[in-house]
Amino acid sequence: MDDNSMGDKKRISRRKLLAGAATAATVALIRTVSGQTVHAAVGAKAATPGAATPGAATPGAATGRATGIPGDPTKKPGVPPGKLGTRSSFEHLVKKPSDTSSRSPLQDFYGSITPSDLHYERSHNGVPAIDPEKYELLIHGMVERPMVFTLRDLKRFPALSRICFLECSGNFRTGKETLTPQDICGLTSQSEWTGVMLSTLFREVGVSPKASWFLAEGSDSAVLTRSIPVSKGWEDAMIVYAQNGEAVRPEQGYPARLLLPGWEGNANVKWIRRIELSDQPFMTREETSKYTYPIKDGKIRQFSFVMDARSMITFPAYPVQLEKGWVEIRGIAWSGWGKISKVEVSTDAGRSWYPAQLQEPVLDKAHTVFRLLWRWDGQETEILSRATDETGYIQPTLNQLIAARGEDMGGYHLNPVTAWRIRKDGAVLFVPENRK
Amino acid sequence: MGRLRRYTFLTAAVVVILLLISGSQRHGGGWAPATDTTGWPASFGFGRTATLQEITAMDISIRPDGRGLPPGSGTAATGQAIYAIKCAACHGKTGTEGPYARLVGPMGDTTKAKTIGNYWPYATTIFDYTRRAMPYNAPGSLSDAEVYSLTAFLLAANKIIDSSAVVDAQSLPRVKMPAHDLYVPDDRRGGPEVR
């Protein structure tokens, strides 16, 4: 008898045992379509992971107290090892989709990495299906050697991983008290990205020193295009094919996308198929009629790439019901210009500010977790956070942004300090700003 | 001998890169771009040379100076007929009604919407975008002649060109858009000033 057959025998008997247990305790081990075996209450709605109805979950709350979960888990054999991990059937994290985008549940996250299936989405005509075997990236224009790279080719080049945030430049909502962090600014997420530096590919094709811009084009049905300064390509742009340790998700650009650390999401062209080097921008629809905004004197600001520093308290936040006593105020801060150097928190509606603790390591152009311990005395107050980055930029108020850009500044690149009102009864509500 | 030397060189380069990365981590988690190409070959030899044919097939972008515009032409009258069939359902009968993006609204119109007439800085963008991405339910299905005609119709509806004008590769880049001079490059540079 070798080890294998021994193992088989063990497994069979274990399975039998488990089946018996399930019958007895009304807990079944359900094999899902993807081949996963999970604990699930018989007849419970949330039996299959991923089948949770969007919108059905209450943010931040552990809903779905399934019936049939044994009172004492030490008295029943558990689920045997499987091919894929699962999210606990008690956890119902979901993105919040609209027709054009889907928002990350910032209030439900711990730490700074966004689980890949909860990364925010923004696309301009849906997520394309692309066969990685047929994928090709063409680089041409002002280069010595126009070249085509397959996905395999891209993976053969020296690779690099970095953690950075992505953010849609239209990432600010206000107007009512009952908004969650996800509603207000859920169009930002963070991943560890792996790929090849664009500078490596620029060397390979021999980019002309006279080239000053490049066009990046996606292979979605919007065939989305943006013009990017070549300097960003030499500095820190990447073509990434992996996200958090596995292939980039389709919603994030599978099989490969452009990554421009710190720059507005739209310019980080997903599903990238073509790069054309040029000596001028192409003035595509996305960089003219969209992703531009009115500033003072009737002018329109264009090529506004970098995301300014920002912070957001994600706890306590609507719809949390706060209890009197010790509260750790938590949130994230980030800047497209570099590292976050300071986050200040006010617990008295902005009269005084205290430095929050920053979670190390503080990374360049990355979501940085901050925390401040506070004792709530049960009186009504407002809590706010304010980020400062290493360039000395201090996150402005909405009024400061209006003073700088004018009343008609539109909806792009708004990063105002936001406040949560805590009522005596413990209700936490967003403090909406009144804008025309 | 040569191979051995190259191997030693590569190993040294890897060590240098590793040292750089670990060094930056020691100093507060900063990240050093992998610009140190010491020991890299001039070319890795991955990928293949693109043929002119495949570049031509894929290169659909149009520049503001007109480079990339294909042969052919169109007029507003022809464009209006195509618009009624393929565009009006989303953009409205006259380009003002929606439900999606309002396209028509000449400069000085009371509309708050950003239209081709009051916001788009280059006429070439209309051709480029319409050809690559429209109609929304059948992207990339329009012929070059159809796109020229739709471009002519939209420019005429926004009172930018005469309704009898012929739009082609020569005339389109010469169209001066009303909003062109309003555009300024981003002047934010980081630092304490809010802009």
XYZ file of C-alpha atoms in Angstrom:
631
model
C 0.000 0.000 0.000
C 1.564 3.300 -1.027
C 0.899 6.697 0.437
C -1.516 7.681 -2.308
C -3.985 4.862 -1.886
C -3.825 5.437 1.810
C -4.752 9.039 1.238
C -7.639 8.076 -1.040
C -9.053 5.780 1.539
C -8.839 8.473 4.159
C -10.528 10.980 1.921
C -13.427 8.656 1.117
C -14.131 7.835 4.678
C -13.891 11.507 5.604
C -16.355 12.422 2.874
C -18.807 9.783 4.091
C -18.468 11.067 7.562
C -19.085 14.620 6.466
C -22.165 13.603 4.484
C -23.546 11.941 7.571
C -22.842 14.986 9.655
C -24.553 17.233 7.167
C -27.746 15.221 7.222
C -27.784 15.293 10.952
C -27.078 18.968 11.401
C -28.879 20.455 8.363
C -25.551 21.904 7.237
C -24.560 20.839 3.774
C -21.285 20.970 1.950
C -22.238 22.388 -1.364
C -20.080 21.911 -4.410
C -20.453 25.066 -6.447
C -20.178 25.466 -10.208
C -16.579 26.477 -9.841
C -15.851 23.295 -7.951
C -15.567 24.851 -4.535
C -16.849 23.108 -1.485
C -18.362 25.450 1.031
C -20.235 25.393 4.274
C -23.757 26.507 3.744
C -26.983 26.326 5.555
C -29.501 24.150 3.768
C -32.107 26.303 2.136
C -30.319 29.526 3.041
C -30.340 32.087 0.272
C -26.701 33.098 0.539
C -25.499 29.537 0.004
C -23.343 30.164 -3.053
C -20.524 32.645 -2.754
C -20.792 35.381 -5.324
C -24.537 34.918 -5.580
C -25.229 37.690 -3.097
C -27.627 40.137 -4.658
C -25.951 43.506 -5.247
C -27.500 46.099 -3.028
C -28.897 43.506 -0.643
C -25.987 43.838 1.743
C -25.776 46.476 4.421
C -22.320 48.051 4.213
C -20.166 47.290 7.190
C -22.633 44.935 8.783
C -22.287 41.189 8.990
C -25.629 40.210 7.627
C -26.851 36.809 6.573
C -26.926 35.022 9.901
C -27.687 31.758 8.192
C -29.707 29.243 10.084
C -28.159 25.848 10.519
C -24.626 27.003 11.342
C -23.645 24.769 14.253
C -23.449 26.529 17.570
C -20.117 24.902 18.385
C -17.788 24.565 15.378
C -15.450 22.375 17.400
C -17.990 19.560 17.421
C -18.349 19.068 13.647
C -15.710 18.222 11.059
C -14.992 21.190 8.834
C -14.739 21.608 5.078
C -11.876 19.686 3.449
C -9.221 21.562 1.448
C -10.437 22.875 -1.894
C -9.211 24.281 -5.198
C -10.306 27.839 -4.575
C -10.691 29.864 -1.416
C -14.012 31.373 -0.539
C -15.257 34.459 1.212
C -17.159 33.606 4.404
C -20.877 33.297 3.753
C -21.278 35.918 6.477
C -19.377 38.525 4.431
C -21.321 40.386 1.771
C -18.938 42.911 0.317
C -20.200 44.252 -2.972
C -19.368 46.992 -5.418
C -22.067 49.502 -6.250
C -22.623 49.569 -10.003
C -24.147 52.236 -12.216
C -24.418 52.146 -16.026
C -20.857 53.309 -16.464
C -18.942 52.522 -13.281
C -18.910 50.460 -10.112
C -17.689 51.688 -6.721
C -15.455 49.977 -4.183
C -16.934 49.488 -0.685
C -14.220 51.551 1.032
C -15.994 51.340 4.412
C -15.713 47.538 4.412
C -11.959 47.306 3.797
C -9.104 46.700 6.228
C -5.573 47.713 5.332
C -4.678 49.208 1.978
C -4.998 46.495 -0.680
C -8.341 46.268 -2.466
C -9.491 42.673 -2.980
C -9.312 42.276 -6.771
C -12.996 41.435 -7.219
C -13.912 44.632 -5.381
C -11.655 46.972 -7.379
C -13.643 49.884 -8.773
C -14.631 49.794 -12.435
C -15.086 52.420 -15.100
C -15.435 51.506 -18.732
C -16.731 53.310 -21.784
C -18.540 50.507 -23.541
C -18.274 47.469 -21.305
C -15.599 44.895 -20.490
C -14.227 43.127 -23.575
C -13.412 39.420 -23.737
C -9.825 38.995 -24.961
C -8.016 35.729 -25.663
C -4.547 36.057 -24.092
C -3.092 33.798 -26.790
C -4.217 36.270 -29.455
C -3.272 39.381 -27.491
C -0.722 41.695 -29.113
C 0.645 45.131 -28.278
C 1.822 47.231 -31.223
C 4.301 50.059 -30.598
C 4.948 52.296 -33.576
C 5.220 55.904 -34.747
C 8.393 57.828 -33.868
C 10.456 54.733 -33.092
C 13.456 53.064 -34.737
C 11.785 49.644 -34.899
C 7.983 49.387 -34.835
C 7.295 46.172 -32.950
C 4.582 43.763 -31.886
C 4.699 42.074 -28.474
C 2.618 39.104 -27.459
C 1.653 38.573 -23.838
C 4.401 35.957 -23.610
C 6.896 38.504 -24.934
C 5.822 41.063 -22.329
C 6.284 38.515 -19.556
C 9.838 37.683 -20.692
C 11.093 41.219 -20.060
C 12.464 42.141 -16.611
C 9.394 42.427 -14.393
C 8.558 44.802 -11.601
C 5.850 44.992 -8.945
C 4.573 48.099 -7.247
C 1.659 49.032 -5.051
C -0.253 52.145 -6.061
C -3.758 53.509 -6.150
C -5.966 54.104 -9.147
C -8.660 56.746 -9.051
C -11.244 58.036 -11.465
C -10.899 61.810 -11.751
C -14.660 62.178 -11.349
C -14.530 60.649 -7.885
C -16.609 62.950 -5.691
C -20.277 62.865 -4.794
C -22.149 65.048 -2.345
C -25.639 66.448 -1.920
C -27.219 64.361 0.833
C -26.496 63.082 4.340
C -27.092 59.419 3.652
C -23.963 58.754 1.594
C -21.375 56.092 2.456
C -17.636 56.398 1.712
C -18.384 54.093 -1.236
C -20.956 56.583 -2.559
C -18.782 59.641 -1.984
C -15.449 58.429 -3.349
C -15.614 54.696 -4.121
C -13.976 55.189 -7.516
C -10.531 54.528 -6.075
C -8.838 51.228 -5.257
C -5.371 49.876 -4.682
C -3.517 46.829 -5.956
C -0.061 45.417 -6.287
C 0.594 45.571 -10.006
C 3.200 43.502 -11.847
C 4.437 44.017 -15.364
C 7.160 45.506 -17.498
C 8.318 49.107 -17.225
C 7.235 51.028 -20.304
C 10.763 52.447 -20.413
C 12.025 48.899 -21.034
C 9.752 48.624 -24.084
C 10.716 52.150 -25.170
C 14.368 51.027 -25.210
C 13.448 47.924 -27.151
C 11.705 49.834 -29.948
C 14.129 52.772 -29.875
C 11.851 55.713 -29.101
C 12.986 58.831 -30.945
C 14.359 61.586 -28.695
C 12.028 63.913 -30.623
C 8.905 62.020 -29.533
C 7.058 64.031 -26.876
C 3.673 62.260 -26.632
C 2.334 58.779 -27.077
C -1.145 57.576 -27.811
C -2.425 54.632 -25.782
C -5.304 52.726 -27.330
C -7.493 50.040 -25.759
C -9.143 47.108 -27.475
C -12.511 47.590 -25.853
C -15.449 48.568 -28.027
C -14.885 52.233 -27.171
C -11.348 51.752 -28.573
C -10.489 54.257 -25.863
C -7.526 56.522 -26.511
C -5.495 58.964 -24.445
C -2.370 60.984 -25.251
C 0.336 60.737 -22.613
C 3.582 62.731 -22.329
C 6.564 60.516 -23.220
C 8.299 61.701 -20.027
C 5.791 59.686 -17.959
C 6.669 56.647 -20.071
C 10.340 57.012 -19.183
C 9.616 57.859 -15.553
C 7.347 55.210 -14.021
C 4.679 54.020 -16.470
C 4.208 50.269 -16.780
C 2.434 47.730 -18.919
C 0.981 45.476 -16.237
C -0.344 41.960 -16.680
C -0.838 41.007 -13.048
C -2.809 42.369 -10.125
C -2.443 41.149 -6.550
C -0.500 38.069 -7.563
C -2.627 36.795 -10.453
C -3.527 37.903 -13.955
C -5.161 41.334 -14.157
C -8.933 40.987 -13.839
C -10.991 41.544 -17.010
C -12.612 44.610 -15.428
C -9.138 46.055 -14.831
C -7.775 45.428 -18.312
C -7.053 41.745 -18.895
C -4.676 40.677 -20.251
C -2.611 43.897 -20.081
C -3.123 47.549 -19.319
C -1.223 50.794 -19.040
C -0.425 51.864 -15.482
C 0.453 55.499 -14.829
C 1.052 55.728 -11.073
C -0.691 58.738 -9.532
C -2.464 59.788 -12.738
C -6.217 59.898 -13.341
C -7.760 56.487 -13.981
C -8.956 57.198 -17.509
C -5.397 57.680 -18.787
C -4.387 54.219 -17.488
C -5.739 52.642 -20.669
C -7.046 49.120 -20.107
C -6.887 46.236 -22.589
C -4.060 48.164 -24.296
C -3.402 47.137 -27.888
C -1.461 50.010 -29.425
C 1.030 52.719 -28.499
C 1.886 55.364 -31.085
C 4.805 57.718 -30.460
C 4.243 61.260 -31.743
C 5.470 64.831 -31.410
C 2.024 66.160 -30.438
C -1.071 65.038 -28.550
C -3.862 63.481 -30.600
C -6.679 65.458 -28.922
C -8.896 62.443 -28.479
C -12.472 62.723 -27.243
C -11.495 61.643 -23.718
C -8.876 64.394 -23.338
C -10.935 67.204 -24.861
C -14.693 66.893 -24.368
C -14.237 64.716 -21.251
C -11.700 64.757 -18.385
C -11.214 68.523 -18.798
C -12.847 71.155 -16.618
C -13.679 74.841 -16.550
C -11.480 77.026 -14.387
C -11.509 80.813 -13.952
C -11.810 83.379 -16.748
C -13.782 80.983 -18.934
C -10.738 78.789 -19.486
C -10.778 74.990 -19.660
C -7.982 73.015 -17.986
C -6.645 70.177 -20.132
C -4.233 67.286 -19.555
C -4.932 67.441 -15.849
C -3.274 64.119 -15.093
C -2.106 63.999 -11.494
C -4.553 63.178 -8.699
C -4.117 65.702 -5.866
C -3.794 64.601 -2.239
C -6.926 63.463 -0.512
C -8.156 61.617 2.550
C -11.385 60.025 3.641
C -12.531 58.773 7.028
C -14.002 55.339 6.374
C -14.872 54.679 10.038
C -17.008 55.901 11.650
C -19.053 56.804 8.599
C -22.671 56.539 7.459
C -24.520 54.206 8.149
C -22.574 53.284 11.305
C -24.371 53.659 14.635
C -21.669 54.850 17.024
C -21.376 53.897 20.699
C -20.092 56.260 23.334
C -16.514 55.662 24.530
C -13.293 54.776 22.732
C -13.402 54.994 18.958
C -10.518 54.431 16.587
C -11.109 56.807 13.696
C -9.814 55.147 10.535
C -9.396 56.110 6.940
C -7.201 56.269 3.881
C -5.137 59.075 2.380
C -3.356 59.238 -0.952
C -1.619 61.574 -3.397
C -0.657 61.287 -7.045
C 2.331 63.575 -6.398
C 4.146 61.225 -4.032
C 3.939 60.003 -0.479
C 1.476 61.128 2.148
C 3.484 62.973 4.783
C 0.728 63.796 7.271
C -2.952 63.239 7.964
C -4.663 65.432 10.527
C -7.993 64.603 12.090
C -10.403 66.985 13.775
C -13.052 65.761 16.182
C -14.504 69.207 16.903
C -15.765 70.269 13.480
C -12.423 71.646 12.346
C -11.510 73.856 15.298
C -8.486 71.781 16.285
C -6.517 69.136 14.435
C -4.464 66.154 15.648
C -1.896 64.175 13.680
C -3.157 60.683 12.886
C -0.880 57.633 12.888
C 0.143 56.522 9.416
C 0.410 52.807 8.752
C 3.904 51.910 7.579
C 5.195 51.404 5.000
C 4.025 54.693 3.529
C 4.362 54.180 -0.206
C 4.710 56.570 -3.121
C 1.353 57.326 -4.817
C -0.449 54.813 -2.652
C -3.429 54.558 -0.348
C -2.064 55.068 3.155
C -4.098 53.938 6.143
C -4.405 56.427 9.022
C -5.806 56.003 12.520
C -6.570 58.237 15.489
C -7.774 57.051 18.852
C -10.600 59.206 20.223
C -13.021 59.091 23.100
C -16.503 60.157 22.101
C -18.364 61.778 24.954
C -21.768 61.373 23.361
C -22.126 65.045 22.350
C -22.969 66.040 18.810
C -19.866 66.862 16.782
C -18.241 66.645 13.358
C -15.130 64.644 12.493
C -12.902 65.486 9.522
C -9.567 64.452 8.014
C -7.036 66.448 6.015
C -4.065 65.005 4.099
C -0.722 66.641 3.363
C 1.652 65.126 0.806
C 5.421 65.308 0.508
C 5.229 68.290 -1.861
C 3.585 70.307 0.919
C 0.158 70.255 -0.704
C -2.627 70.336 1.890
C -5.983 68.819 0.999
C -8.292 71.802 0.419
C -11.874 72.474 1.413
C -14.500 72.671 -1.311
C -14.567 76.451 -0.817
C -10.804 76.625 -1.404
C -11.273 74.669 -4.636
C -14.056 77.037 -5.708
C -11.855 80.030 -4.828
C -9.039 78.575 -6.967
C -11.099 77.390 -9.948
C -14.337 79.350 -9.873
C -17.977 78.418 -9.326
C -18.294 76.515 -12.605
C -15.398 74.138 -11.926
C -17.282 71.008 -12.926
C -16.886 67.570 -11.373
C -13.343 66.428 -12.168
C -10.381 66.454 -9.764
C -12.393 67.405 -6.693
C -10.629 66.277 -3.523
C -12.224 68.306 -0.737
C -11.977 67.736 2.984
C -15.224 65.999 3.964
C -16.953 65.817 7.320
C -19.073 63.276 9.182
C -21.636 64.567 11.654
C -22.125 62.436 14.746
C -25.511 62.969 16.340
C -26.219 62.525 20.045
C -28.071 59.299 19.264
C -24.918 57.876 17.651
C -26.091 58.216 14.038
C -23.239 59.144 11.697
C -24.213 61.272 8.709
C -22.281 62.794 5.835
C -22.121 66.575 5.852
C -23.106 67.455 2.300
C -21.658 70.512 0.635
C -23.981 72.856 -1.149
C -22.876 73.400 -4.696
C -24.601 75.037 -7.588
C 35.033 33.111 -21.573
C 32.794 35.826 -23.078
C 29.720 33.978 -21.850
C 31.182 33.704 -18.371
C 31.941 37.410 -18.296
C 28.392 38.223 -19.408
C 27.007 35.952 -16.708
C 29.078 37.664 -14.031
C 27.930 41.010 -15.340
C 24.253 40.020 -15.180
C 24.630 38.656 -11.680
C 26.240 41.906 -10.583
C 23.371 43.851 -12.139
C 20.788 41.763 -10.330
C 22.610 42.307 -7.045
C 22.711 46.058 -7.658
C 18.961 46.133 -8.391
C 18.179 44.075 -5.294
C 20.333 46.375 -3.168
C 18.558 49.415 -4.579
C 15.149 47.944 -3.811
C 16.028 46.824 -0.290
C 17.767 50.142 0.332
C 14.688 52.119 -0.607
C 12.569 49.916 1.644
C 14.840 50.677 4.565
C 14.243 54.369 4.041
C 10.560 54.408 4.810
C 9.178 52.203 2.070
C 9.934 54.408 -0.911
C 9.963 52.942 -4.340
C 12.828 53.286 -6.790
C 11.931 53.042 -10.485
C 13.859 50.304 -12.255
C 15.805 52.724 -14.386
C 19.112 51.082 -13.647
C 19.701 49.140 -16.811
C 23.324 48.314 -16.042
C 24.098 44.991 -17.582
C 21.062 45.012 -19.824
C 21.561 44.180 -23.472
C 20.857 46.895 -26.038
C 17.913 44.733 -27.073
C 16.333 41.700 -25.420
C 15.172 40.434 -28.784
C 11.644 39.744 -27.545
C 8.763 40.592 -29.844
C 8.834 40.939 -33.588
C 9.076 43.752 -36.090
C 5.674 45.076 -37.128
C 4.900 45.056 -40.831
C 3.738 48.233 -42.538
C 0.557 46.391 -43.490
C -0.414 45.564 -39.929
C 0.442 49.061 -38.729
C -1.779 50.560 -41.437
C -4.605 48.206 -40.516
C -4.493 49.204 -36.851
C -3.559 52.865 -37.037
C -6.962 54.535 -36.980
C -6.046 57.634 -34.993
C -6.545 61.098 -36.417
C -4.382 64.009 -35.334
C -5.587 67.624 -35.132
C -3.410 68.456 -38.152
C -5.455 65.949 -40.140
C -2.839 63.217 -40.305
C -4.644 59.904 -40.477
C -7.776 61.171 -42.196
C -8.816 58.754 -44.949
C -9.900 59.570 -48.520
C -13.552 60.387 -49.056
C -15.909 63.218 -48.168
C -19.341 63.986 -46.804
C -22.003 66.650 -46.495
C -24.469 67.706 -43.828
C -27.519 66.690 -45.895
C -26.287 63.104 -46.241
C -25.190 63.142 -42.616
C -28.616 64.212 -41.396
C -30.215 61.153 -42.981
C -27.639 58.789 -41.420
C -28.012 60.571 -38.099
C -31.783 60.037 -38.061
C -31.329 56.276 -38.477
C -28.198 55.557 -36.440
C -27.765 58.331 -33.851
C -31.066 60.024 -33.008
C -32.249 57.263 -30.650
C -29.532 58.212 -28.144
C -28.736 61.837 -28.961
C -32.212 63.120 -29.877
C -33.881 64.127 -33.120
C -31.894 67.337 -33.493
C -28.939 66.473 -31.254
C -30.358 68.424 -28.319
C -32.961 66.103 -26.789
C -30.869 63.210 -25.422
C -31.374 60.905 -23.563
C -27.564 60.591 -23.857
C -24.835 63.146 -24.583
C -26.223 66.330 -26.045
C -24.219 67.050 -29.197
C -25.720 70.280 -30.469
C -25.567 73.614 -28.665
C -23.774 76.455 -30.424
C -21.471 78.783 -28.491
C -23.547 81.321 -26.583
C -26.561 78.998 -26.430
C -28.166 78.900 -22.993
C -27.502 75.169 -22.559
C -25.260 74.168 -19.679
C -24.354 70.933 -21.468
C -20.886 70.556 -22.958
C -21.636 70.254 -26.663
C -19.543 70.019 -29.805
C -20.412 73.657 -30.495
C -19.532 75.126 -27.142
C -16.851 72.760 -25.804
C -15.029 70.569 -28.350
C -11.691 72.188 -29.319
C -10.896 70.203 -32.508
C -13.131 69.134 -35.402
C -10.887 66.148 -36.182
C -11.911 64.610 -32.843
C -15.490 64.233 -34.096
C -14.310 62.080 -36.995
C -11.878 60.065 -34.863
C -14.331 59.334 -32.063
C -17.378 58.655 -34.216
C -15.455 56.221 -36.402
C -13.863 54.289 -33.528
C -16.678 54.163 -30.995
C -20.066 54.945 -32.515
C -22.866 53.977 -32.756
C -22.772 52.707 -29.195
C -24.624 49.496 -30.068
C -22.537 48.845 -33.199
C -19.145 50.482 -32.684
C -16.820 50.669 -35.652
C -19.584 49.889 -38.140
C -19.683 53.208 -40.010
C -17.939 53.696 -43.355
C -15.467 56.568 -43.743
C -17.973 58.337 -46.035
C -20.694 57.996 -43.401
C -18.375 59.410 -40.737
C -17.445 62.373 -42.950
C -21.139 63.077 -43.514
C -22.035 62.776 -39.838
C -19.136 65.089 -38.990
C -20.428 67.607 -41.523
C -23.955 67.359 -40.108
C -22.792 67.877 -36.506
C -20.572 70.833 -37.433
C -23.395 72.435 -39.423
C -25.986 71.793 -36.676
C -23.647 73.597 -34.267
C -23.412 76.507 -36.767
C -19.673 76.015 -37.230
C -19.684 75.285 -40.955
C -22.121 76.100 -43.725
C -24.722 73.395 -44.311
C -23.558 73.055 -47.925
C -19.860 72.616 -47.043
C -18.021 69.460 -48.093
C -16.000 67.845 -45.327
C -12.893 65.869 -46.285
C -9.272 65.294 -45.259
C -8.292 68.780 -46.446
C -11.172 70.837 -45.084
C -11.758 69.183 -41.703
C -8.441 70.133 -40.000
C -8.982 73.728 -41.146
C -12.268 74.073 -39.231
C -11.660 76.371 -36.263
C -13.760 75.272 -33.327
C -15.394 78.017 -31.204
C -14.011 76.622 -27.907
C -10.468 76.074 -29.228
C -8.863 79.088 -27.558
C -10.390 78.380 -24.148
C -8.148 75.386 -23.507
C -5.105 75.794 -21.269
C -2.668 73.118 -20.102
C -2.728 71.970 -16.492
C -0.701 74.328 -14.303
C -0.825 72.305 -11.083
C 2.689 71.381 -9.943
C 2.201 69.985 -6.454
C 3.273 72.146 -3.541
C 1.194 74.227 -1.145
C -0.833 76.260 -3.636
C -4.332 74.967 -4.400
C -5.035 75.270 -8.119
